[in-house]
Amino acid sequence: VSLRVNPDVDALTHAKITTGKSENKFGIDIAAAPAVARHAAQLPGIRLVGLAVHIGSQLTDVAPYAAAFGRLAALVQELRRDGIAIERLDLGGGLGIRYHREEPLALADYAAAVRHATEGLGIRLAFEPGRFLVAEAGALVARVLYVKEGTNRRFVVIDAAMNDLLRPALYDAWHEIVPVKAPPPGAKPIPVDIVGPICETGDSFAAARPLTPVAADDLVALLQAGAYGAAMSSTYNSRPLIPEVLVRGEEFEVIRPRQTYAAMLDQDRIPQWLREGEDARGKP
Ligand SMILES: Cc1ncc(COP(=O)(O)O)c(C=O)c1O
């Protein structure tokens, strides 16, 4: 086993995706880790071979990584002095991308922080980047249902909703939204609220966002939706999960078909005490 350690480092990212501070639920407090490791190393059937950290997601600053990796390396040395042979370190993920104006950290700086902390330890390293690998590979394409002129806002209501892409509702996250068809030359962007069609004010993708004029049936794309998009989606409001399409150059293929209402409802079971007189198939 490896022990996930909480190094008590502020990842300087959104509070809801900060995972390496002592007040976060993750990992074993770094101060308690030596005692836990010594205990684990004595247990029959357990071989403690590694330590792991993951301090948060969407990091754009290398300093928290350097601090966390340094603390982890010191712990490796402490445990080795105690005769516990730590052979591998899992340094987690968290590399941020540019959604809007963020300045992602340079991979060379990340590599330098890793090297600085681990050089000479003679240890195997593992990494768990997620968002960095896939976010930019995904777009959520939605159709404009209608444009509603509010008293003091213009709402572009699209057929995608917070259940399809939760990040804006969950973390006020910013996704670039562009018309799929290039706008006519000279079209001027005007500020609109781009919202989904479901029953929450939080079902909103952007507020006062400059967008060239769109009308019902136009397609828009929400970019950088490849990470924490489909994986976080749900069937809230009885909305079937949307299809996923893999594109390569001119080729495309549906790799996950749209969920059917029948498949969604087939997950439900009616308890015996509501089914008096029915056959007992266990299905609605
Ligand atoms: C333990 C662990 N490793 C890696 C990741 C991937 O993080 P990211 O997508 O920020 O690289 C996560 C995300 O929650 C995680 O919890």
PDB file of C-alpha atoms and ligand atoms in Angstrom:
ATOM      1  CA  VAL A   1       0.000   0.000   0.000  1.00  0.00           C
ATOM      2  CA  SER A   2       0.827   3.655  -0.280  1.00  0.00           C
ATOM      3  CA  LEU A   3      -0.264   6.201   2.294  1.00  0.00           C
ATOM      4  CA  ARG A   4      -1.981   9.322   0.998  1.00  0.00           C
ATOM      5  CA  VAL A   5      -0.520  12.151   2.988  1.00  0.00           C
ATOM      6  CA  ASN A   6      -2.086  15.539   3.574  1.00  0.00           C
ATOM      7  CA  PRO A   7       0.913  17.898   3.448  1.00  0.00           C
ATOM      8  CA  ASP A   8      -1.039  20.954   4.666  1.00  0.00           C
ATOM      9  CA  VAL A   9      -0.158  23.071   1.653  1.00  0.00           C
ATOM     10  CA  ASP A  10      -2.484  25.636   0.110  1.00  0.00           C
ATOM     11  CA  ALA A  11      -2.738  24.832  -3.603  1.00  0.00           C
ATOM     12  CA  LEU A  12      -3.850  28.439  -4.329  1.00  0.00           C
ATOM     13  CA  THR A  13      -6.782  27.230  -6.398  1.00  0.00           C
ATOM     14  CA  HIS A  14     -10.585  27.295  -5.927  1.00  0.00           C
ATOM     15  CA  ALA A  15     -11.557  26.294  -2.374  1.00  0.00           C
ATOM     16  CA  LYS A  16     -13.783  23.486  -3.663  1.00  0.00           C
ATOM     17  CA  ILE A  17     -10.895  21.787  -5.450  1.00  0.00           C
ATOM     18  CA  THR A  18      -8.247  22.339  -2.788  1.00  0.00           C
ATOM     19  CA  THR A  19      -7.402  18.976  -1.277  1.00  0.00           C
ATOM     20  CA  GLY A  20      -4.071  19.272   0.549  1.00  0.00           C
ATOM     21  CA  LYS A  21      -4.836  21.628   3.443  1.00  0.00           C
ATOM     22  CA  SER A  22      -5.192  20.227   6.937  1.00  0.00           C
ATOM     23  CA  GLU A  23      -8.859  21.267   7.000  1.00  0.00           C
ATOM     24  CA  ASN A  24      -9.572  19.230   3.840  1.00  0.00           C
ATOM     25  CA  LYS A  25     -10.915  15.712   4.221  1.00  0.00           C
ATOM     26  CA  PHE A  26      -8.154  14.016   2.250  1.00  0.00           C
ATOM     27  CA  GLY A  27      -5.134  12.074   3.386  1.00  0.00           C
ATOM     28  CA  ILE A  28      -3.321  11.399   6.607  1.00  0.00           C
ATOM     29  CA  ASP A  29      -2.045  14.507   8.362  1.00  0.00           C
ATOM     30  CA  ILE A  30       1.645  14.716   7.569  1.00  0.00           C
ATOM     31  CA  ALA A  31       2.474  15.060  11.271  1.00  0.00           C
ATOM     32  CA  ALA A  32       0.652  11.791  12.011  1.00  0.00           C
ATOM     33  CA  ALA A  33       2.032   9.967   8.964  1.00  0.00           C
ATOM     34  CA  PRO A  34       5.245   8.577  10.551  1.00  0.00           C
ATOM     35  CA  ALA A  35       3.292   6.859  13.340  1.00  0.00           C
ATOM     36  CA  VAL A  36       0.705   5.532  10.884  1.00  0.00           C
ATOM     37  CA  ALA A  37       3.471   4.285   8.585  1.00  0.00           C
ATOM     38  CA  ARG A  38       5.284   2.522  11.431  1.00  0.00           C
ATOM     39  CA  HIS A  39       2.020   0.890  12.457  1.00  0.00           C
ATOM     40  CA  ALA A  40       1.191  -0.154   8.880  1.00  0.00           C
ATOM     41  CA  ALA A  41       4.687  -1.568   8.359  1.00  0.00           C
ATOM     42  CA  GLN A  42       4.171  -3.961  11.275  1.00  0.00           C
ATOM     43  CA  LEU A  43       0.796  -5.274  10.143  1.00  0.00           C
ATOM     44  CA  PRO A  44       0.744  -8.797   8.744  1.00  0.00           C
ATOM     45  CA  GLY A  45      -0.216  -8.925   5.066  1.00  0.00           C
ATOM     46  CA  ILE A  46       0.576  -5.251   4.471  1.00  0.00           C
ATOM     47  CA  ARG A  47       3.669  -4.003   2.675  1.00  0.00           C
ATOM     48  CA  LEU A  48       4.015  -0.250   2.832  1.00  0.00           C
ATOM     49  CA  VAL A  49       5.837   0.726  -0.353  1.00  0.00           C
ATOM     50  CA  GLY A  50       4.827   4.265  -1.103  1.00  0.00           C
ATOM     51  CA  LEU A  51       3.481   7.677  -0.249  1.00  0.00           C
ATOM     52  CA  ALA A  52       1.007   9.743  -2.253  1.00  0.00           C
ATOM     53  CA  VAL A  53      -0.188  13.330  -2.376  1.00  0.00           C
ATOM     54  CA  HIS A  54      -2.745  15.209  -4.440  1.00  0.00           C
ATOM     55  CA  ILE A  55      -3.034  18.782  -3.241  1.00  0.00           C
ATOM     56  CA  GLY A  56      -5.748  20.056  -5.534  1.00  0.00           C
ATOM     57  CA  SER A  57      -6.892  20.683  -9.064  1.00  0.00           C
ATOM     58  CA  GLN A  58      -6.441  23.492 -11.594  1.00  0.00           C
ATOM     59  CA  LEU A  59      -3.141  24.639 -10.041  1.00  0.00           C
ATOM     60  CA  THR A  60      -1.451  27.454 -11.897  1.00  0.00           C
ATOM     61  CA  ASP A  61       1.364  28.099  -9.444  1.00  0.00           C
ATOM     62  CA  VAL A  62       4.359  25.825  -8.976  1.00  0.00           C
ATOM     63  CA  ALA A  63       5.133  26.930  -5.403  1.00  0.00           C
ATOM     64  CA  PRO A  64       2.490  24.713  -3.711  1.00  0.00           C
ATOM     65  CA  TYR A  65       3.822  21.708  -5.608  1.00  0.00           C
ATOM     66  CA  ALA A  66       7.383  22.497  -4.575  1.00  0.00           C
ATOM     67  CA  ALA A  67       6.299  22.810  -0.935  1.00  0.00           C
ATOM     68  CA  ALA A  68       4.275  19.587  -0.958  1.00  0.00           C
ATOM     69  CA  PHE A  69       6.907  17.536  -2.780  1.00  0.00           C
ATOM     70  CA  GLY A  70       9.596  18.828  -0.410  1.00  0.00           C
ATOM     71  CA  ARG A  71       7.582  17.744   2.626  1.00  0.00           C
ATOM     72  CA  LEU A  72       6.940  14.366   1.072  1.00  0.00           C
ATOM     73  CA  ALA A  73      10.620  13.828   0.303  1.00  0.00           C
ATOM     74  CA  ALA A  74      11.541  14.678   3.896  1.00  0.00           C
ATOM     75  CA  LEU A  75       9.005  12.113   5.070  1.00  0.00           C
ATOM     76  CA  VAL A  76      10.524   9.454   2.786  1.00  0.00           C
ATOM     77  CA  GLN A  77      13.907  10.062   4.393  1.00  0.00           C
ATOM     78  CA  GLU A  78      12.449   9.952   7.895  1.00  0.00           C
ATOM     79  CA  LEU A  79      10.671   6.646   7.210  1.00  0.00           C
ATOM     80  CA  ARG A  80      13.743   5.140   5.579  1.00  0.00           C
ATOM     81  CA  ARG A  81      15.755   6.026   8.691  1.00  0.00           C
ATOM     82  CA  ASP A  82      13.126   3.992  10.576  1.00  0.00           C
ATOM     83  CA  GLY A  83      13.796   1.046   8.267  1.00  0.00           C
ATOM     84  CA  ILE A  84      10.631   1.447   6.171  1.00  0.00           C
ATOM     85  CA  ALA A  85      11.649   1.062   2.524  1.00  0.00           C
ATOM     86  CA  ILE A  86       9.564   3.607   0.647  1.00  0.00           C
ATOM     87  CA  GLU A  87      10.045   2.741  -3.030  1.00  0.00           C
ATOM     88  CA  ARG A  88       7.563   4.963  -4.794  1.00  0.00           C
ATOM     89  CA  LEU A  89       5.979   8.383  -4.635  1.00  0.00           C
ATOM     90  CA  ASP A  90       2.690   9.271  -6.282  1.00  0.00           C
ATOM     91  CA  LEU A  91       2.693  13.015  -6.806  1.00  0.00           C
ATOM     92  CA  GLY A  92      -0.972  13.272  -7.845  1.00  0.00           C
ATOM     93  CA  GLY A  93      -2.405  15.514 -10.538  1.00  0.00           C
ATOM     94  CA  GLY A  94      -3.740  19.033 -10.538  1.00  0.00           C
ATOM     95  CA  LEU A  95      -1.944  20.722 -13.444  1.00  0.00           C
ATOM     96  CA  GLY A  96      -4.163  23.594 -14.481  1.00  0.00           C
ATOM     97  CA  ILE A  97      -5.190  24.743 -17.944  1.00  0.00           C
ATOM     98  CA  ARG A  98      -6.257  28.088 -19.361  1.00  0.00           C
ATOM     99  CA  TYR A  99     -10.043  28.412 -19.303  1.00  0.00           C
ATOM    100  CA  HIS A 100     -10.037  32.188 -19.373  1.00  0.00           C
ATOM    101  CA  ARG A 101      -7.167  34.351 -18.219  1.00  0.00           C
ATOM    102  CA  GLU A 102      -5.282  31.848 -16.092  1.00  0.00           C
ATOM    103  CA  GLU A 103      -1.578  31.490 -16.740  1.00  0.00           C
ATOM    104  CA  PRO A 104      -0.901  27.745 -16.585  1.00  0.00           C
ATOM    105  CA  LEU A 105       2.399  26.886 -15.014  1.00  0.00           C
ATOM    106  CA  ALA A 106       5.215  25.844 -17.307  1.00  0.00           C
ATOM    107  CA  LEU A 107       5.753  22.093 -17.390  1.00  0.00           C
ATOM    108  CA  ALA A 108       9.506  22.727 -17.175  1.00  0.00           C
ATOM    109  CA  ASP A 109       8.942  24.487 -13.817  1.00  0.00           C
ATOM    110  CA  TYR A 110       6.828  21.573 -12.608  1.00  0.00           C
ATOM    111  CA  ALA A 111       9.521  19.118 -13.695  1.00  0.00           C
ATOM    112  CA  ALA A 112      12.166  21.215 -11.945  1.00  0.00           C
ATOM    113  CA  ALA A 113      10.136  21.127  -8.707  1.00  0.00           C
ATOM    114  CA  VAL A 114       9.814  17.354  -8.987  1.00  0.00           C
ATOM    115  CA  ARG A 115      13.516  16.958  -9.686  1.00  0.00           C
ATOM    116  CA  HIS A 116      14.528  19.312  -6.894  1.00  0.00           C
ATOM    117  CA  ALA A 117      12.474  17.367  -4.334  1.00  0.00           C
ATOM    118  CA  THR A 118      13.266  13.837  -5.465  1.00  0.00           C
ATOM    119  CA  GLU A 119      16.765  13.937  -6.932  1.00  0.00           C
ATOM    120  CA  GLY A 120      19.010  11.423  -5.188  1.00  0.00           C
ATOM    121  CA  LEU A 121      16.108   9.637  -3.453  1.00  0.00           C
ATOM    122  CA  GLY A 122      16.295   6.743  -5.897  1.00  0.00           C
ATOM    123  CA  ILE A 123      12.529   6.389  -6.004  1.00  0.00           C
ATOM    124  CA  ARG A 124       9.892   5.526  -8.611  1.00  0.00           C
ATOM    125  CA  LEU A 125       7.504   8.347  -9.406  1.00  0.00           C
ATOM    126  CA  ALA A 126       3.865   8.212 -10.447  1.00  0.00           C
ATOM    127  CA  PHE A 127       1.710  11.092 -11.690  1.00  0.00           C
ATOM    128  CA  GLU A 128      -2.054  11.444 -12.026  1.00  0.00           C
ATOM    129  CA  PRO A 129      -2.815  14.403 -14.304  1.00  0.00           C
ATOM    130  CA  GLY A 130      -6.435  14.420 -15.419  1.00  0.00           C
ATOM    131  CA  ARG A 131      -7.730  17.792 -16.565  1.00  0.00           C
ATOM    132  CA  PHE A 132      -4.416  18.721 -18.188  1.00  0.00           C
ATOM    133  CA  LEU A 133      -4.660  15.739 -20.540  1.00  0.00           C
ATOM    134  CA  VAL A 134      -8.305  15.848 -21.563  1.00  0.00           C
ATOM    135  CA  ALA A 135      -9.989  19.193 -20.822  1.00  0.00           C
ATOM    136  CA  GLU A 136      -9.043  20.850 -24.084  1.00  0.00           C
ATOM    137  CA  ALA A 137     -10.038  17.798 -26.120  1.00  0.00           C
ATOM    138  CA  GLY A 138     -13.739  18.177 -25.337  1.00  0.00           C
ATOM    139  CA  ALA A 139     -16.459  20.617 -26.369  1.00  0.00           C
ATOM    140  CA  LEU A 140     -20.084  20.599 -25.328  1.00  0.00           C
ATOM    141  CA  VAL A 141     -22.197  21.468 -28.375  1.00  0.00           C
ATOM    142  CA  ALA A 142     -25.640  22.849 -27.645  1.00  0.00           C
ATOM    143  CA  ARG A 143     -28.536  24.216 -29.653  1.00  0.00           C
ATOM    144  CA  VAL A 144     -30.103  27.577 -28.957  1.00  0.00           C
ATOM    145  CA  LEU A 145     -33.723  26.997 -27.926  1.00  0.00           C
ATOM    146  CA  TYR A 146     -34.693  30.657 -27.961  1.00  0.00           C
ATOM    147  CA  VAL A 147     -33.532  34.112 -27.030  1.00  0.00           C
ATOM    148  CA  LYS A 148     -35.523  35.747 -24.272  1.00  0.00           C
ATOM    149  CA  GLU A 149     -35.501  39.501 -23.828  1.00  0.00           C
ATOM    150  CA  GLY A 150     -35.695  40.068 -20.079  1.00  0.00           C
ATOM    151  CA  THR A 151     -36.331  43.430 -18.443  1.00  0.00           C
ATOM    152  CA  ASN A 152     -32.661  44.213 -18.254  1.00  0.00           C
ATOM    153  CA  ARG A 153     -30.899  41.101 -19.558  1.00  0.00           C
ATOM    154  CA  ARG A 154     -30.929  39.122 -22.757  1.00  0.00           C
ATOM    155  CA  PHE A 155     -31.022  35.367 -22.111  1.00  0.00           C
ATOM    156  CA  VAL A 156     -29.799  32.851 -24.644  1.00  0.00           C
ATOM    157  CA  VAL A 157     -31.485  29.622 -23.559  1.00  0.00           C
ATOM    158  CA  ILE A 158     -29.638  26.554 -24.832  1.00  0.00           C
ATOM    159  CA  ASP A 159     -30.542  22.888 -24.696  1.00  0.00           C
ATOM    160  CA  ALA A 160     -27.529  21.977 -22.537  1.00  0.00           C
ATOM    161  CA  ALA A 161     -27.906  22.456 -18.814  1.00  0.00           C
ATOM    162  CA  MET A 162     -26.094  22.241 -15.514  1.00  0.00           C
ATOM    163  CA  ASN A 163     -26.656  18.487 -15.471  1.00  0.00           C
ATOM    164  CA  ASP A 164     -24.530  18.183 -18.643  1.00  0.00           C
ATOM    165  CA  LEU A 165     -21.729  20.522 -17.513  1.00  0.00           C
ATOM    166  CA  LEU A 166     -21.801  21.276 -13.820  1.00  0.00           C
ATOM    167  CA  ARG A 167     -18.639  23.330 -13.420  1.00  0.00           C
ATOM    168  CA  PRO A 168     -20.162  26.805 -13.905  1.00  0.00           C
ATOM    169  CA  ALA A 169     -22.954  26.090 -11.397  1.00  0.00           C
ATOM    170  CA  LEU A 170     -20.660  24.293  -8.971  1.00  0.00           C
ATOM    171  CA  TYR A 171     -17.604  26.532  -8.968  1.00  0.00           C
ATOM    172  CA  ASP A 172     -18.609  29.600 -10.979  1.00  0.00           C
ATOM    173  CA  ALA A 173     -16.234  28.191 -13.578  1.00  0.00           C
ATOM    174  CA  TRP A 174     -15.680  30.053 -16.836  1.00  0.00           C
ATOM    175  CA  HIS A 175     -15.973  28.206 -20.172  1.00  0.00           C
ATOM    176  CA  GLU A 176     -15.426  29.916 -23.480  1.00  0.00           C
ATOM    177  CA  ILE A 177     -18.657  29.811 -25.517  1.00  0.00           C
ATOM    178  CA  VAL A 178     -18.530  30.315 -29.269  1.00  0.00           C
ATOM    179  CA  PRO A 179     -21.009  30.034 -32.138  1.00  0.00           C
ATOM    180  CA  VAL A 180     -20.300  26.858 -34.129  1.00  0.00           C
ATOM    181  CA  LYS A 181     -20.795  28.694 -37.439  1.00  0.00           C
ATOM    182  CA  ALA A 182     -18.555  31.688 -37.917  1.00  0.00           C
ATOM    183  CA  PRO A 183     -20.627  34.873 -37.457  1.00  0.00           C
ATOM    184  CA  PRO A 184     -21.197  37.104 -40.507  1.00  0.00           C
ATOM    185  CA  PRO A 185     -18.411  39.611 -41.032  1.00  0.00           C
ATOM    186  CA  GLY A 186     -18.892  42.732 -38.970  1.00  0.00           C
ATOM    187  CA  ALA A 187     -21.262  41.033 -36.456  1.00  0.00           C
ATOM    188  CA  LYS A 188     -20.817  42.761 -33.126  1.00  0.00           C
ATOM    189  CA  PRO A 189     -20.796  40.823 -29.856  1.00  0.00           C
ATOM    190  CA  ILE A 190     -23.469  41.849 -27.370  1.00  0.00           C
ATOM    191  CA  PRO A 191     -23.613  40.821 -23.703  1.00  0.00           C
ATOM    192  CA  VAL A 192     -25.999  37.919 -23.017  1.00  0.00           C
ATOM    193  CA  ASP A 193     -26.663  35.476 -20.214  1.00  0.00           C
ATOM    194  CA  ILE A 194     -26.235  31.955 -21.571  1.00  0.00           C
ATOM    195  CA  VAL A 195     -28.450  29.647 -19.572  1.00  0.00           C
ATOM    196  CA  GLY A 196     -29.840  26.135 -19.570  1.00  0.00           C
ATOM    197  CA  PRO A 197     -33.532  25.251 -19.618  1.00  0.00           C
ATOM    198  CA  ILE A 198     -33.905  23.679 -16.179  1.00  0.00           C
ATOM    199  CA  CYS A 199     -35.440  24.831 -12.954  1.00  0.00           C
ATOM    200  CA  GLU A 200     -32.570  26.521 -11.116  1.00  0.00           C
ATOM    201  CA  THR A 201     -31.142  30.006 -11.368  1.00  0.00           C
ATOM    202  CA  GLY A 202     -27.756  28.302 -11.012  1.00  0.00           C
ATOM    203  CA  ASP A 203     -28.436  26.640 -14.363  1.00  0.00           C
ATOM    204  CA  SER A 204     -26.364  29.283 -16.061  1.00  0.00           C
ATOM    205  CA  PHE A 205     -23.166  29.024 -18.095  1.00  0.00           C
ATOM    206  CA  ALA A 206     -22.242  32.683 -18.430  1.00  0.00           C
ATOM    207  CA  ALA A 207     -23.491  36.105 -17.359  1.00  0.00           C
ATOM    208  CA  ALA A 208     -23.187  39.278 -19.427  1.00  0.00           C
ATOM    209  CA  ARG A 209     -20.946  37.394 -21.865  1.00  0.00           C
ATOM    210  CA  PRO A 210     -20.258  39.142 -25.181  1.00  0.00           C
ATOM    211  CA  LEU A 211     -21.563  36.877 -27.961  1.00  0.00           C
ATOM    212  CA  THR A 212     -22.265  37.649 -31.600  1.00  0.00           C
ATOM    213  CA  PRO A 213     -26.038  37.473 -32.182  1.00  0.00           C
ATOM    214  CA  VAL A 214     -27.532  33.970 -32.233  1.00  0.00           C
ATOM    215  CA  ALA A 215     -31.059  32.765 -32.884  1.00  0.00           C
ATOM    216  CA  ALA A 216     -33.115  29.652 -32.196  1.00  0.00           C
ATOM    217  CA  ASP A 217     -31.577  26.505 -33.738  1.00  0.00           C
ATOM    218  CA  ASP A 218     -28.060  27.935 -33.967  1.00  0.00           C
ATOM    219  CA  LEU A 219     -25.361  25.789 -32.395  1.00  0.00           C
ATOM    220  CA  VAL A 220     -22.909  27.024 -29.805  1.00  0.00           C
ATOM    221  CA  ALA A 221     -19.909  25.199 -28.364  1.00  0.00           C
ATOM    222  CA  LEU A 222     -18.770  25.359 -24.750  1.00  0.00           C
ATOM    223  CA  LEU A 223     -15.058  24.757 -24.954  1.00  0.00           C
ATOM    224  CA  GLN A 224     -12.630  22.918 -22.685  1.00  0.00           C
ATOM    225  CA  ALA A 225     -15.384  20.619 -21.521  1.00  0.00           C
ATOM    226  CA  GLY A 226     -13.343  17.422 -21.791  1.00  0.00           C
ATOM    227  CA  ALA A 227     -12.562  17.219 -18.073  1.00  0.00           C
ATOM    228  CA  TYR A 228     -15.181  17.180 -15.325  1.00  0.00           C
ATOM    229  CA  GLY A 229     -17.863  17.492 -18.006  1.00  0.00           C
ATOM    230  CA  ALA A 230     -19.501  14.199 -18.950  1.00  0.00           C
ATOM    231  CA  ALA A 231     -17.896  12.599 -15.902  1.00  0.00           C
ATOM    232  CA  MET A 232     -19.808  14.965 -13.613  1.00  0.00           C
ATOM    233  CA  SER A 233     -23.063  14.830 -15.543  1.00  0.00           C
ATOM    234  CA  SER A 234     -26.325  13.563 -14.135  1.00  0.00           C
ATOM    235  CA  THR A 235     -29.912  12.904 -15.130  1.00  0.00           C
ATOM    236  CA  TYR A 236     -31.272  15.773 -13.022  1.00  0.00           C
ATOM    237  CA  ASN A 237     -34.695  16.916 -14.254  1.00  0.00           C
ATOM    238  CA  SER A 238     -35.043  13.513 -15.957  1.00  0.00           C
ATOM    239  CA  ARG A 239     -32.681  14.608 -18.687  1.00  0.00           C
ATOM    240  CA  PRO A 240     -31.068  11.613 -20.393  1.00  0.00           C
ATOM    241  CA  LEU A 241     -27.253  11.680 -20.498  1.00  0.00           C
ATOM    242  CA  ILE A 242     -26.114  13.238 -23.755  1.00  0.00           C
ATOM    243  CA  PRO A 243     -24.149  11.372 -26.425  1.00  0.00           C
ATOM    244  CA  GLU A 244     -20.379  11.584 -26.701  1.00  0.00           C
ATOM    245  CA  VAL A 245     -18.816  11.838 -30.144  1.00  0.00           C
ATOM    246  CA  LEU A 246     -15.162  11.174 -30.879  1.00  0.00           C
ATOM    247  CA  VAL A 247     -13.747  13.260 -33.708  1.00  0.00           C
ATOM    248  CA  ARG A 248     -10.548  12.712 -35.653  1.00  0.00           C
ATOM    249  CA  GLY A 249     -10.022  15.078 -38.534  1.00  0.00           C
ATOM    250  CA  GLU A 250     -13.004  14.510 -40.822  1.00  0.00           C
ATOM    251  CA  GLU A 251     -14.043  11.310 -39.054  1.00  0.00           C
ATOM    252  CA  PHE A 252     -16.464  11.145 -36.175  1.00  0.00           C
ATOM    253  CA  GLU A 253     -18.230   8.391 -34.333  1.00  0.00           C
ATOM    254  CA  VAL A 254     -20.704   8.226 -31.458  1.00  0.00           C
ATOM    255  CA  ILE A 255     -18.769   6.488 -28.696  1.00  0.00           C
ATOM    256  CA  ARG A 256     -21.517   6.811 -26.115  1.00  0.00           C
ATOM    257  CA  PRO A 257     -25.080   6.963 -27.439  1.00  0.00           C
ATOM    258  CA  ARG A 258     -27.684   9.213 -25.895  1.00  0.00           C
ATOM    259  CA  GLN A 259     -29.294   7.526 -22.917  1.00  0.00           C
ATOM    260  CA  THR A 260     -32.921   6.526 -23.522  1.00  0.00           C
ATOM    261  CA  TYR A 261     -35.760   7.300 -21.145  1.00  0.00           C
ATOM    262  CA  ALA A 262     -36.376   3.549 -20.977  1.00  0.00           C
ATOM    263  CA  ALA A 263     -32.785   2.911 -19.841  1.00  0.00           C
ATOM    264  CA  MET A 264     -33.025   5.685 -17.265  1.00  0.00           C
ATOM    265  CA  LEU A 265     -36.325   4.433 -15.864  1.00  0.00           C
ATOM    266  CA  ASP A 266     -35.122   0.846 -15.947  1.00  0.00           C
ATOM    267  CA  GLN A 267     -32.817   1.753 -13.039  1.00  0.00           C
ATOM    268  CA  ASP A 268     -35.828   2.154 -10.770  1.00  0.00           C
ATOM    269  CA  ARG A 269     -37.501  -0.599  -8.821  1.00  0.00           C
ATOM    270  CA  ILE A 270     -40.953  -0.526  -7.264  1.00  0.00           C
ATOM    271  CA  PRO A 271     -40.964  -2.021  -3.777  1.00  0.00           C
ATOM    272  CA  GLN A 272     -43.188  -4.995  -3.073  1.00  0.00           C
ATOM    273  CA  TRP A 273     -45.396  -2.953  -0.732  1.00  0.00           C
ATOM    274  CA  LEU A 274     -46.374  -0.660  -3.632  1.00  0.00           C
ATOM    275  CA  ARG A 275     -46.949  -3.515  -6.076  1.00  0.00           C
ATOM    276  CA  GLU A 276     -49.893  -5.387  -4.599  1.00  0.00           C
ATOM    277  CA  GLY A 277     -51.588  -7.403  -7.262  1.00  0.00           C
ATOM    278  CA  GLU A 278     -48.795  -6.973  -9.830  1.00  0.00           C
ATOM    279  CA  ASP A 279     -46.432  -9.648 -10.997  1.00  0.00           C
ATOM    280  CA  ALA A 280     -43.143  -9.685  -9.147  1.00  0.00           C
ATOM    281  CA  ARG A 281     -40.682  -8.870 -11.918  1.00  0.00           C
ATOM    282  CA  GLY A 282     -39.161  -6.168  -9.760  1.00  0.00           C
ATOM    283  CA  LYS A 283     -39.490  -3.669 -12.565  1.00  0.00           C
ATOM    284  CA  PRO A 284     -41.872  -0.773 -13.006  1.00  0.00           C
TER     285      PRO A 284
HETATM  286  C1  LIG B   1      -6.266  11.655  -6.119  1.00  0.00           C
HETATM  287  C2  LIG B   1      -6.459  12.410  -7.383  1.00  0.00           C
HETATM  288  N1  LIG B   1      -5.522  12.338  -8.340  1.00  0.00           N
HETATM  289  C3  LIG B   1      -5.644  13.012  -9.509  1.00  0.00           C
HETATM  290  C4  LIG B   1      -6.778  13.783  -9.774  1.00  0.00           C
HETATM  291  C5  LIG B   1      -6.842  14.490 -11.088  1.00  0.00           C
HETATM  292  O1  LIG B   1      -6.767  15.864 -10.892  1.00  0.00           O
HETATM  293  P1  LIG B   1      -6.581  16.861 -12.132  1.00  0.00           P
HETATM  294  O2  LIG B   1      -7.689  16.622 -13.084  1.00  0.00           O
HETATM  295  O3  LIG B   1      -6.671  18.208 -11.479  1.00  0.00           O
HETATM  296  O4  LIG B   1      -5.229  16.605 -12.717  1.00  0.00           O
HETATM  297  C6  LIG B   1      -7.781  13.874  -8.802  1.00  0.00           C
HETATM  298  C7  LIG B   1      -8.971  14.713  -9.045  1.00  0.00           C
HETATM  299  O5  LIG B   1      -9.871  14.839  -8.257  1.00  0.00           O
HETATM  300  C8  LIG B   1      -7.626  13.175  -7.574  1.00  0.00           C
HETATM  301  O6  LIG B   1      -8.561  13.239  -6.623  1.00  0.00           O
END
